Amino acid sequence: MNDTIAAIATAPGQGGIAVVRVSGDGAREIAKRVFRRGKGGKGVLKPRYLTYGHVVDAAGAVIDEAMAALFCAPHSYTGQDVLELQCHGGSVQAQRVLQAVLDAGARPAQPGAFTKLAFLNGRIDLSQAEAVMQIVGAQSQRAAQLSQNQLDGALSRTVRQMADTLLDLMAAIGAAADYPEDDVDDTAVRQARAVIGEVMQRLSALLATARAGMRYQQGVRVVIAGRPNAGKSSLLNALLGENRAIVTEVAGTTRDVLSEPLNLDGVPLTLCDTAGLRVSGDQIERIGVQRAMQQLEMADLVLLVRDLTAPVTQEDRDVLACGKPLILVHNKLDLAPDAQEPQQTPEVPSVAISARTGQGIDALKAQMLARITGDSALCDVNLTQQRHADAVRDAYDALAAAAGGLDQGMPLDVILVDVQAAWRALGQITGETADDALITRIFSAFCLGK
């Protein structure tokens, strides 16, 4: 906490600008040692203003032309004094500037160290800190907006409101348990039952946002499977809007897994075209089939492509029984114009398409989006991480146990234990009840310089 740390805050590689960030009590002194204003001046930097000058090494030799900005505690990203040096982009110059800063007294920062300081100094809570990395890794505009909402504190406010409600309830139950007169005890039970029911409803509504939130944030692996020559590669091309996969009339053209990214209404997808599923004497094709089966095991969603002009095969039935969320895609509608509209079932929705002409592709995309997000919808507050969803579920389960205890006439001090468990579970999201091991694990996944 008291060390002065430094790291390159921009991505490696060529670029117009690289930023070296310094945080700690020694930031101002380091600025005096490594930065010269204008044409060699040593004037004090004006906080929150960009100042033109040069970065110099310990011998006073100019390393690079740069802009410097000083942010004084507590009005900085980390809550400490922060110096940012904007030098020319490129790994060589940035490393030279960083080395000058280290020689002037800073130590190298660990991954996530600046954001961890912001958390420890109370600038942001744990869920907001996690949102920082989500923004950096966002793969779509919607994912970025969800992360921005979380960084702005939308999730934190929602969780704290429920946690504060439980804290008030804990105080009321504790008081009633200490003075167990009958009328007070009855009043406490009625109050507890009402508050627990209300918070459980809010937790359930929040948990319902998790599926869509995590899909938009983390992405979805979609595997295209089916018999040879059913039109899997043609479907991949149709979904991408470009001829990415080779398509021929020869069955078994695809021998390996072809993976391509697709942004589906803000949901980042990885589309995987696989080898046709059949028994083959060709060694290479057999390996391709094995890899297709491995992809099925990793799939978040399976598109089972079958030929409308051919009967259903055992391979089709095997994929239908794979246990993964699945859409049955009836292809070659252009060759079977009189085919009946496929029957829909909640378990396995069906769509008729022609991958060659594009007929039905928009309907398939809509079905894919519905299958991916389910009944979950985007809103101002969405759970975007499994850790948060698990904490909300733990809080709900603890309150369900408390409600059951009230129904069974359990003593209030027993009910209090479950309410406390729910409060602690919510505190895991904001970090108020998180232990050092969890905090260390979260920030160790951050990139260097953030």
CSV table of C-alpha atoms in Angstrom, one decimal:
chain,number,residue,atom,x,y,z
A,1,MET,CA,0.0,0.0,0.0
A,2,ASN,CA,2.9,2.4,0.8
A,3,ASP,CA,5.2,1.5,-2.1
A,4,THR,CA,5.4,3.6,-5.2
A,5,ILE,CA,4.6,1.3,-8.2
A,6,ALA,CA,4.9,1.8,-11.9
A,7,ALA,CA,3.9,-0.1,-15.1
A,8,ILE,CA,3.1,0.5,-18.8
A,9,ALA,CA,-0.6,1.0,-18.9
A,10,THR,CA,-1.1,0.6,-22.6
A,11,ALA,CA,-1.1,-2.5,-24.8
A,12,PRO,CA,2.2,-3.8,-26.1
A,13,GLY,CA,3.1,-3.2,-29.7
A,14,GLN,CA,3.3,-0.2,-32.1
A,15,GLY,CA,1.0,2.7,-31.4
A,16,GLY,CA,0.9,6.5,-31.4
A,17,ILE,CA,1.1,6.8,-27.6
A,18,ALA,CA,2.3,4.7,-24.7
A,19,VAL,CA,1.4,5.5,-21.1
A,20,VAL,CA,3.6,4.8,-18.2
A,21,ARG,CA,1.6,5.0,-14.9
A,22,VAL,CA,3.1,5.7,-11.5
A,23,SER,CA,1.2,5.5,-8.2
A,24,GLY,CA,2.3,6.2,-4.6
A,25,ASP,CA,3.7,8.7,-2.3
A,26,GLY,CA,6.8,9.0,-4.3
A,27,ALA,CA,5.1,9.9,-7.6
A,28,ARG,CA,5.8,13.6,-7.3
A,29,GLU,CA,9.4,13.1,-6.4
A,30,ILE,CA,9.8,10.7,-9.4
A,31,ALA,CA,8.2,13.4,-11.6
A,32,LYS,CA,10.9,15.8,-10.5
A,33,ARG,CA,13.6,13.3,-11.3
A,34,VAL,CA,12.5,12.0,-14.7
A,35,PHE,CA,10.5,14.9,-16.3
A,36,ARG,CA,11.8,18.2,-17.6
A,37,ARG,CA,9.2,20.8,-18.6
A,38,GLY,CA,9.4,22.5,-22.0
A,39,LYS,CA,13.1,22.8,-23.0
A,40,GLY,CA,14.6,21.7,-19.8
A,41,GLY,CA,12.7,23.4,-17.0
A,42,LYS,CA,12.2,21.6,-13.6
A,43,GLY,CA,9.0,23.4,-12.6
A,44,VAL,CA,6.4,21.7,-10.5
A,45,LEU,CA,3.6,20.0,-12.5
A,46,LYS,CA,0.2,21.5,-12.2
A,47,PRO,CA,-2.2,18.8,-11.0
A,48,ARG,CA,-4.8,17.6,-13.6
A,49,TYR,CA,-3.1,19.4,-16.5
A,50,LEU,CA,-1.1,18.0,-19.3
A,51,THR,CA,2.4,19.4,-19.4
A,52,TYR,CA,4.8,19.1,-22.4
A,53,GLY,CA,8.4,18.2,-21.8
A,54,HIS,CA,11.0,15.4,-22.0
A,55,VAL,CA,11.7,12.2,-20.0
A,56,VAL,CA,15.3,11.9,-18.9
A,57,ASP,CA,17.4,9.2,-17.4
A,58,ALA,CA,19.4,9.3,-14.2
A,59,ALA,CA,22.3,11.0,-16.1
A,60,GLY,CA,20.0,13.7,-17.5
A,61,ALA,CA,20.0,12.4,-21.0
A,62,VAL,CA,16.8,12.8,-22.9
A,63,ILE,CA,14.9,9.5,-23.5
A,64,ASP,CA,11.7,10.8,-25.2
A,65,GLU,CA,9.5,13.7,-25.8
A,66,ALA,CA,6.4,13.3,-23.6
A,67,MET,CA,3.4,14.8,-21.9
A,68,ALA,CA,3.0,14.5,-18.1
A,69,ALA,CA,-0.1,14.6,-16.0
A,70,LEU,CA,-0.2,14.6,-12.2
A,71,PHE,CA,-3.3,13.5,-10.2
A,72,CYS,CA,-3.1,14.2,-6.5
A,73,ALA,CA,-4.6,12.0,-3.8
A,74,PRO,CA,-7.4,11.3,-3.2
A,75,HIS,CA,-8.6,12.5,-6.6
A,76,SER,CA,-7.0,9.9,-8.8
A,77,TYR,CA,-7.7,6.4,-10.1
A,78,THR,CA,-5.9,4.7,-7.2
A,79,GLY,CA,-6.6,7.2,-4.5
A,80,GLN,CA,-2.9,7.9,-4.2
A,81,ASP,CA,-0.7,10.5,-6.0
A,82,VAL,CA,-0.5,9.3,-9.7
A,83,LEU,CA,1.9,10.4,-12.4
A,84,GLU,CA,1.1,9.4,-16.0
A,85,LEU,CA,3.8,9.9,-18.7
A,86,GLN,CA,2.5,9.8,-22.3
A,87,CYS,CA,5.5,9.0,-24.5
A,88,HIS,CA,5.8,7.8,-28.1
A,89,GLY,CA,4.2,4.4,-28.7
A,90,GLY,CA,6.2,1.2,-29.3
A,91,SER,CA,7.6,-1.3,-26.8
A,92,VAL,CA,11.2,0.0,-26.9
A,93,GLN,CA,10.4,3.7,-26.0
A,94,ALA,CA,7.8,2.7,-23.4
A,95,GLN,CA,10.3,0.3,-21.7
A,96,ARG,CA,13.0,3.0,-21.7
A,97,VAL,CA,10.6,5.4,-20.0
A,98,LEU,CA,9.5,2.8,-17.5
A,99,GLN,CA,13.1,1.9,-16.7
A,100,ALA,CA,13.8,5.6,-16.0
A,101,VAL,CA,10.9,5.6,-13.5
A,102,LEU,CA,12.1,2.5,-11.8
A,103,ASP,CA,15.6,3.8,-11.5
A,104,ALA,CA,14.1,6.9,-9.9
A,105,GLY,CA,12.6,4.9,-7.0
A,106,ALA,CA,9.5,3.0,-8.2
A,107,ARG,CA,9.1,-0.7,-8.2
A,108,PRO,CA,7.4,-2.8,-10.9
A,109,ALA,CA,3.6,-3.1,-10.4
A,110,GLN,CA,2.0,-6.5,-10.4
A,111,PRO,CA,-1.0,-7.3,-12.6
A,112,GLY,CA,-4.1,-5.4,-11.4
A,113,ALA,CA,-2.1,-3.5,-8.8
A,114,PHE,CA,-3.6,0.0,-9.7
A,115,THR,CA,-7.2,-1.2,-9.7
A,116,LYS,CA,-6.5,-3.2,-6.4
A,117,LEU,CA,-5.3,0.1,-4.9
A,118,ALA,CA,-8.5,1.8,-6.0
A,119,PHE,CA,-10.5,-0.9,-4.3
A,120,LEU,CA,-8.4,-0.9,-1.1
A,121,ASN,CA,-8.6,2.9,-0.9
A,122,GLY,CA,-12.3,2.8,-1.2
A,123,ARG,CA,-12.5,4.4,-4.7
A,124,ILE,CA,-14.5,1.5,-6.0
A,125,ASP,CA,-15.9,-1.8,-4.7
A,126,LEU,CA,-15.0,-5.3,-5.8
A,127,SER,CA,-17.8,-5.6,-8.4
A,128,GLN,CA,-16.7,-2.3,-9.9
A,129,ALA,CA,-13.1,-3.4,-10.0
A,130,GLU,CA,-14.1,-6.5,-11.9
A,131,ALA,CA,-16.1,-4.3,-14.4
A,132,VAL,CA,-12.8,-2.6,-15.3
A,133,MET,CA,-11.4,-5.8,-16.8
A,134,GLN,CA,-14.8,-6.7,-18.4
A,135,ILE,CA,-14.7,-3.3,-20.2
A,136,VAL,CA,-11.1,-4.1,-21.4
A,137,GLY,CA,-12.2,-7.5,-22.6
A,138,ALA,CA,-15.6,-6.6,-24.0
A,139,GLN,CA,-16.3,-8.2,-27.4
A,140,SER,CA,-19.4,-6.1,-28.3
A,141,GLN,CA,-21.0,-2.8,-27.7
A,142,ARG,CA,-23.7,-4.4,-25.5
A,143,ALA,CA,-21.1,-6.2,-23.4
A,144,ALA,CA,-19.2,-2.9,-23.0
A,145,GLN,CA,-22.4,-1.1,-21.9
A,146,LEU,CA,-23.2,-3.8,-19.4
A,147,SER,CA,-19.7,-3.5,-17.9
A,148,GLN,CA,-20.0,0.3,-17.9
A,149,ASN,CA,-23.3,0.0,-15.9
A,150,GLN,CA,-21.5,-2.2,-13.4
A,151,LEU,CA,-18.6,0.2,-13.2
A,152,ASP,CA,-21.0,3.1,-12.6
A,153,GLY,CA,-22.3,1.2,-9.5
A,154,ALA,CA,-25.6,-0.1,-10.8
A,155,LEU,CA,-25.0,-3.6,-9.4
A,156,SER,CA,-23.4,-2.3,-6.2
A,157,ARG,CA,-26.3,-0.1,-5.4
A,158,THR,CA,-28.8,-2.9,-5.9
A,159,VAL,CA,-26.8,-5.3,-3.8
A,160,ARG,CA,-26.2,-2.8,-1.0
A,161,GLN,CA,-29.9,-1.9,-0.8
A,162,MET,CA,-30.7,-5.5,-0.1
A,163,ALA,CA,-27.7,-6.0,2.2
A,164,ASP,CA,-28.8,-2.9,4.2
A,165,THR,CA,-32.3,-4.2,4.4
A,166,LEU,CA,-31.0,-7.5,5.8
A,167,LEU,CA,-28.7,-5.6,8.2
A,168,ASP,CA,-31.8,-3.8,9.6
A,169,LEU,CA,-33.6,-7.1,9.9
A,170,MET,CA,-30.6,-8.6,11.7
A,171,ALA,CA,-30.7,-5.8,14.3
A,172,ALA,CA,-34.5,-6.2,14.8
A,173,ILE,CA,-34.2,-10.0,15.2
A,174,GLY,CA,-31.3,-9.6,17.6
A,175,ALA,CA,-33.2,-7.1,19.7
A,176,ALA,CA,-36.3,-9.4,19.8
A,177,ALA,CA,-34.1,-12.4,20.7
A,178,ASP,CA,-32.7,-10.5,23.6
A,179,TYR,CA,-36.1,-9.4,24.9
A,180,PRO,CA,-38.4,-12.4,24.0
A,181,GLU,CA,-41.7,-11.0,25.3
A,182,ASP,CA,-44.6,-12.6,23.4
A,183,ASP,CA,-45.9,-9.5,21.7
A,184,VAL,CA,-42.4,-8.4,20.6
A,185,ASP,CA,-41.6,-11.8,19.4
A,186,ASP,CA,-44.7,-12.1,17.3
A,187,THR,CA,-44.1,-8.7,15.8
A,188,ALA,CA,-40.5,-9.7,15.0
A,189,VAL,CA,-41.6,-12.9,13.3
A,190,ARG,CA,-44.1,-11.0,11.1
A,191,GLN,CA,-41.6,-8.4,10.2
A,192,ALA,CA,-38.9,-11.0,9.4
A,193,ARG,CA,-41.3,-13.0,7.2
A,194,ALA,CA,-42.3,-9.9,5.2
A,195,VAL,CA,-38.7,-8.6,4.8
A,196,ILE,CA,-37.3,-12.0,3.9
A,197,GLY,CA,-40.0,-12.5,1.3
A,198,GLU,CA,-39.4,-9.1,-0.3
A,199,VAL,CA,-35.6,-9.6,-0.5
A,200,MET,CA,-36.1,-13.1,-2.0
A,201,GLN,CA,-38.2,-11.7,-4.8
A,202,ARG,CA,-35.6,-9.1,-5.6
A,203,LEU,CA,-32.8,-11.7,-5.5
A,204,SER,CA,-34.8,-14.0,-7.8
A,205,ALA,CA,-35.3,-11.1,-10.3
A,206,LEU,CA,-31.6,-10.3,-10.2
A,207,LEU,CA,-30.7,-13.9,-10.7
A,208,ALA,CA,-32.9,-14.1,-13.8
A,209,THR,CA,-30.7,-11.5,-15.5
A,210,ALA,CA,-27.6,-13.7,-15.2
A,211,ARG,CA,-28.0,-15.9,-18.3
A,212,ALA,CA,-28.2,-13.0,-20.8
A,213,GLY,CA,-25.7,-10.9,-18.9
A,214,MET,CA,-23.1,-13.7,-19.0
A,215,ARG,CA,-23.8,-14.6,-22.6
A,216,TYR,CA,-23.2,-11.0,-23.7
A,217,GLN,CA,-20.1,-10.7,-21.6
A,218,GLN,CA,-18.4,-14.1,-22.0
A,219,GLY,CA,-19.7,-15.3,-25.4
A,220,VAL,CA,-21.1,-18.5,-26.7
A,221,ARG,CA,-19.6,-21.5,-28.5
A,222,VAL,CA,-22.0,-22.7,-31.3
A,223,VAL,CA,-21.2,-26.0,-33.0
A,224,ILE,CA,-22.6,-26.8,-36.4
A,225,ALA,CA,-23.0,-30.6,-36.6
A,226,GLY,CA,-24.7,-33.2,-38.8
A,227,ARG,CA,-24.3,-35.7,-41.6
A,228,PRO,CA,-21.9,-35.1,-44.5
A,229,ASN,CA,-23.3,-32.9,-47.3
A,230,ALA,CA,-26.2,-31.7,-45.1
A,231,GLY,CA,-25.0,-28.1,-45.7
A,232,LYS,CA,-23.0,-27.3,-42.5
A,233,SER,CA,-20.3,-25.4,-44.3
A,234,SER,CA,-22.9,-23.6,-46.4
A,235,LEU,CA,-24.7,-22.6,-43.2
A,236,LEU,CA,-21.5,-21.3,-41.7
A,237,ASN,CA,-21.0,-19.1,-44.8
A,238,ALA,CA,-24.6,-17.9,-44.7
A,239,LEU,CA,-24.4,-16.9,-41.0
A,240,LEU,CA,-21.1,-15.1,-41.6
A,241,GLY,CA,-22.2,-13.5,-44.8
A,242,GLU,CA,-19.0,-14.6,-46.6
A,243,ASN,CA,-17.6,-17.7,-48.2
A,244,ARG,CA,-15.3,-18.7,-45.4
A,245,ALA,CA,-15.6,-22.5,-45.7
A,246,ILE,CA,-15.1,-24.6,-48.8
A,247,VAL,CA,-18.3,-26.0,-50.2
A,248,THR,CA,-18.5,-28.7,-52.8
A,249,GLU,CA,-20.9,-31.4,-53.9
A,250,VAL,CA,-18.5,-34.0,-52.6
A,251,ALA,CA,-19.5,-35.4,-49.2
A,252,GLY,CA,-16.9,-35.1,-46.5
A,253,THR,CA,-15.2,-32.0,-47.7
A,254,THR,CA,-14.7,-30.6,-44.1
A,255,ARG,CA,-12.1,-32.7,-42.4
A,256,ASP,CA,-11.2,-30.4,-39.4
A,257,VAL,CA,-12.8,-27.8,-37.2
A,258,LEU,CA,-13.2,-24.4,-38.7
A,259,SER,CA,-13.9,-21.7,-36.1
A,260,GLU,CA,-15.0,-18.1,-36.9
A,261,PRO,CA,-16.3,-15.2,-34.7
A,262,LEU,CA,-19.8,-13.7,-35.2
A,263,ASN,CA,-21.5,-10.9,-33.4
A,264,LEU,CA,-25.2,-11.9,-33.1
A,265,ASP,CA,-27.1,-8.8,-31.9
A,266,GLY,CA,-24.3,-8.0,-29.4
A,267,VAL,CA,-23.7,-11.6,-28.3
A,268,PRO,CA,-20.2,-12.7,-29.3
A,269,LEU,CA,-20.3,-16.2,-30.9
A,270,THR,CA,-17.7,-18.6,-32.0
A,271,LEU,CA,-19.1,-20.7,-34.8
A,272,CYS,CA,-17.5,-24.1,-35.3
A,273,ASP,CA,-18.0,-26.0,-38.5
A,274,THR,CA,-17.3,-29.7,-38.0
A,275,ALA,CA,-16.7,-32.8,-40.1
A,276,GLY,CA,-19.7,-34.8,-41.1
A,277,LEU,CA,-20.8,-37.5,-38.7
A,278,ARG,CA,-20.6,-40.9,-40.3
A,279,VAL,CA,-18.6,-44.1,-40.1
A,280,SER,CA,-15.7,-43.9,-42.5
A,281,GLY,CA,-12.7,-46.0,-43.6
A,282,ASP,CA,-10.7,-42.9,-44.3
A,283,GLN,CA,-8.2,-42.3,-41.4
A,284,ILE,CA,-8.2,-38.5,-41.8
A,285,GLU,CA,-12.0,-38.3,-41.9
A,286,ARG,CA,-12.2,-40.5,-38.8
A,287,ILE,CA,-10.0,-38.0,-37.0
A,288,GLY,CA,-12.2,-35.2,-38.2
A,289,VAL,CA,-15.3,-37.0,-36.8
A,290,GLN,CA,-13.5,-37.5,-33.4
A,291,ARG,CA,-12.8,-33.7,-33.3
A,292,ALA,CA,-16.4,-33.0,-34.2
A,293,MET,CA,-17.6,-35.1,-31.2
A,294,GLN,CA,-15.1,-33.3,-29.0
A,295,GLN,CA,-16.6,-30.0,-30.1
A,296,LEU,CA,-20.1,-31.2,-29.3
A,297,GLU,CA,-18.9,-31.8,-25.7
A,298,MET,CA,-17.7,-28.2,-25.4
A,299,ALA,CA,-20.7,-26.6,-27.2
A,300,ASP,CA,-23.0,-24.0,-25.5
A,301,LEU,CA,-25.4,-24.4,-28.4
A,302,VAL,CA,-25.6,-27.0,-31.2
A,303,LEU,CA,-27.0,-26.4,-34.6
A,304,LEU,CA,-28.0,-29.9,-36.0
A,305,VAL,CA,-28.2,-29.6,-39.7
A,306,ARG,CA,-30.2,-32.2,-41.6
A,307,ASP,CA,-31.0,-32.5,-45.3
A,308,LEU,CA,-34.7,-32.0,-46.0
A,309,THR,CA,-34.4,-34.2,-49.0
A,310,ALA,CA,-33.0,-37.2,-47.0
A,311,PRO,CA,-34.4,-39.3,-44.2
A,312,VAL,CA,-33.4,-38.9,-40.6
A,313,THR,CA,-30.3,-41.0,-39.8
A,314,GLN,CA,-29.0,-42.6,-36.6
A,315,GLU,CA,-26.3,-40.0,-36.5
A,316,ASP,CA,-29.0,-37.3,-36.4
A,317,ARG,CA,-30.6,-39.0,-33.5
A,318,ASP,CA,-27.3,-39.3,-31.7
A,319,VAL,CA,-26.7,-35.6,-31.9
A,320,LEU,CA,-30.3,-34.9,-30.8
A,321,ALA,CA,-29.5,-37.0,-27.6
A,322,CYS,CA,-26.3,-35.1,-26.9
A,323,GLY,CA,-27.8,-33.3,-23.9
A,324,LYS,CA,-26.8,-29.8,-25.2
A,325,PRO,CA,-29.1,-26.9,-26.0
A,326,LEU,CA,-29.9,-27.5,-29.6
A,327,ILE,CA,-31.7,-26.2,-32.7
A,328,LEU,CA,-32.7,-28.5,-35.4
A,329,VAL,CA,-31.9,-26.9,-38.8
A,330,HIS,CA,-33.8,-28.3,-41.8
A,331,ASN,CA,-31.6,-27.3,-44.7
A,332,LYS,CA,-32.1,-27.3,-48.5
A,333,LEU,CA,-35.6,-25.8,-48.5
A,334,ASP,CA,-34.9,-24.6,-52.0
A,335,LEU,CA,-34.8,-28.3,-53.1
A,336,ALA,CA,-37.9,-29.3,-51.1
A,337,PRO,CA,-40.3,-26.3,-51.5
A,338,ASP,CA,-43.3,-28.4,-50.5
A,339,ALA,CA,-41.8,-29.5,-47.2
A,340,GLN,CA,-44.0,-28.9,-44.3
A,341,GLU,CA,-43.1,-26.3,-41.7
A,342,PRO,CA,-41.1,-28.2,-39.0
A,343,GLN,CA,-42.9,-28.8,-35.7
A,344,GLN,CA,-41.6,-26.7,-32.8
A,345,THR,CA,-41.0,-28.1,-29.3
A,346,PRO,CA,-39.7,-26.2,-26.3
A,347,GLU,CA,-36.9,-28.7,-25.9
A,348,VAL,CA,-35.7,-28.7,-29.6
A,349,PRO,CA,-36.9,-25.7,-31.7
A,350,SER,CA,-36.7,-26.2,-35.5
A,351,VAL,CA,-36.1,-23.9,-38.4
A,352,ALA,CA,-36.4,-24.6,-42.1
A,353,ILE,CA,-33.7,-22.8,-44.2
A,354,SER,CA,-31.9,-22.8,-47.5
A,355,ALA,CA,-28.3,-22.0,-46.8
A,356,ARG,CA,-27.7,-21.6,-50.5
A,357,THR,CA,-30.3,-18.9,-51.1
A,358,GLY,CA,-30.4,-17.4,-47.6
A,359,GLN,CA,-34.1,-18.2,-47.0
A,360,GLY,CA,-34.8,-18.6,-43.3
A,361,ILE,CA,-31.4,-17.4,-42.1
A,362,ASP,CA,-32.8,-14.4,-40.3
A,363,ALA,CA,-35.4,-16.7,-38.5
A,364,LEU,CA,-32.6,-19.0,-37.5
A,365,LYS,CA,-30.6,-16.1,-36.0
A,366,ALA,CA,-33.6,-15.0,-34.0
A,367,GLN,CA,-34.1,-18.6,-32.8
A,368,MET,CA,-30.4,-18.8,-31.9
A,369,LEU,CA,-30.6,-15.5,-29.8
A,370,ALA,CA,-33.7,-16.7,-28.1
A,371,ARG,CA,-32.1,-20.1,-27.3
A,372,ILE,CA,-28.9,-18.4,-26.0
A,373,THR,CA,-30.5,-15.8,-23.7
A,374,GLY,CA,-33.7,-17.7,-22.8
A,375,ASP,CA,-36.2,-15.6,-20.9
A,376,SER,CA,-33.4,-13.5,-19.5
A,377,ALA,CA,-33.3,-9.9,-20.8
A,378,LEU,CA,-30.9,-7.0,-20.7
A,379,CYS,CA,-31.7,-4.3,-18.2
A,380,ASP,CA,-29.9,-1.6,-16.2
A,381,VAL,CA,-28.6,-4.2,-13.7
A,382,ASN,CA,-27.4,-7.5,-15.1
A,383,LEU,CA,-25.3,-10.2,-13.5
A,384,THR,CA,-22.4,-10.8,-15.9
A,385,GLN,CA,-20.2,-13.1,-13.9
A,386,GLN,CA,-20.7,-16.6,-12.5
A,387,ARG,CA,-19.2,-15.5,-9.2
A,388,HIS,CA,-21.9,-12.9,-8.7
A,389,ALA,CA,-24.6,-15.3,-9.7
A,390,ASP,CA,-23.4,-17.9,-7.2
A,391,ALA,CA,-23.4,-15.3,-4.4
A,392,VAL,CA,-26.9,-14.2,-5.2
A,393,ARG,CA,-28.0,-17.8,-5.3
A,394,ASP,CA,-26.3,-18.5,-1.9
A,395,ALA,CA,-28.1,-15.5,-0.5
A,396,TYR,CA,-31.4,-16.7,-1.8
A,397,ASP,CA,-30.9,-20.2,-0.4
A,398,ALA,CA,-30.0,-18.8,3.0
A,399,LEU,CA,-33.1,-16.7,3.1
A,400,ALA,CA,-35.2,-19.7,1.9
A,401,ALA,CA,-33.8,-21.6,4.9
A,402,ALA,CA,-34.7,-18.7,7.2
A,403,ALA,CA,-38.3,-18.5,5.8
A,404,GLY,CA,-38.6,-22.3,6.3
A,405,GLY,CA,-37.4,-21.9,9.9
A,406,LEU,CA,-40.0,-19.2,10.5
A,407,ASP,CA,-42.7,-21.5,9.2
A,408,GLN,CA,-41.5,-24.3,11.5
A,409,GLY,CA,-41.5,-22.0,14.5
A,410,MET,CA,-37.7,-22.0,15.0
A,411,PRO,CA,-36.3,-19.6,17.6
A,412,LEU,CA,-35.3,-16.2,16.3
A,413,ASP,CA,-31.6,-16.7,17.1
A,414,VAL,CA,-31.6,-19.7,14.7
A,415,ILE,CA,-33.3,-17.5,12.0
A,416,LEU,CA,-30.7,-14.9,12.6
A,417,VAL,CA,-27.9,-17.3,11.5
A,418,ASP,CA,-29.5,-17.8,8.1
A,419,VAL,CA,-30.1,-14.1,7.6
A,420,GLN,CA,-26.5,-13.4,8.5
A,421,ALA,CA,-25.4,-16.0,5.9
A,422,ALA,CA,-27.4,-14.2,3.2
A,423,TRP,CA,-25.9,-10.8,4.2
A,424,ARG,CA,-22.4,-12.2,4.0
A,425,ALA,CA,-23.1,-13.8,0.6
A,426,LEU,CA,-24.2,-10.4,-0.8
A,427,GLY,CA,-21.0,-8.9,0.7
A,428,GLN,CA,-19.0,-11.2,-1.5
A,429,ILE,CA,-20.1,-9.3,-4.5
A,430,THR,CA,-19.1,-5.8,-3.3
A,431,GLY,CA,-16.1,-7.1,-1.4
A,432,GLU,CA,-17.3,-6.1,2.1
A,433,THR,CA,-17.1,-9.7,3.3
A,434,ALA,CA,-14.6,-11.1,0.8
A,435,ASP,CA,-11.4,-12.6,2.3
A,436,ASP,CA,-7.9,-11.9,1.2
A,437,ALA,CA,-7.7,-15.1,-0.9
A,438,LEU,CA,-10.7,-14.1,-3.0
A,439,ILE,CA,-9.4,-10.6,-3.5
A,440,THR,CA,-5.9,-11.8,-4.5
A,441,ARG,CA,-7.4,-14.3,-7.0
A,442,ILE,CA,-9.6,-11.7,-8.7
A,443,PHE,CA,-6.8,-9.1,-9.2
A,444,SER,CA,-4.3,-11.7,-10.3
A,445,ALA,CA,-6.4,-12.2,-13.4
A,446,PHE,CA,-6.0,-8.5,-14.4
A,447,CYS,CA,-3.7,-7.3,-17.1
A,448,LEU,CA,-0.4,-5.6,-16.2
A,449,GLY,CA,-0.8,-1.8,-15.9
A,450,LYS,CA,-4.5,-1.8,-15.0
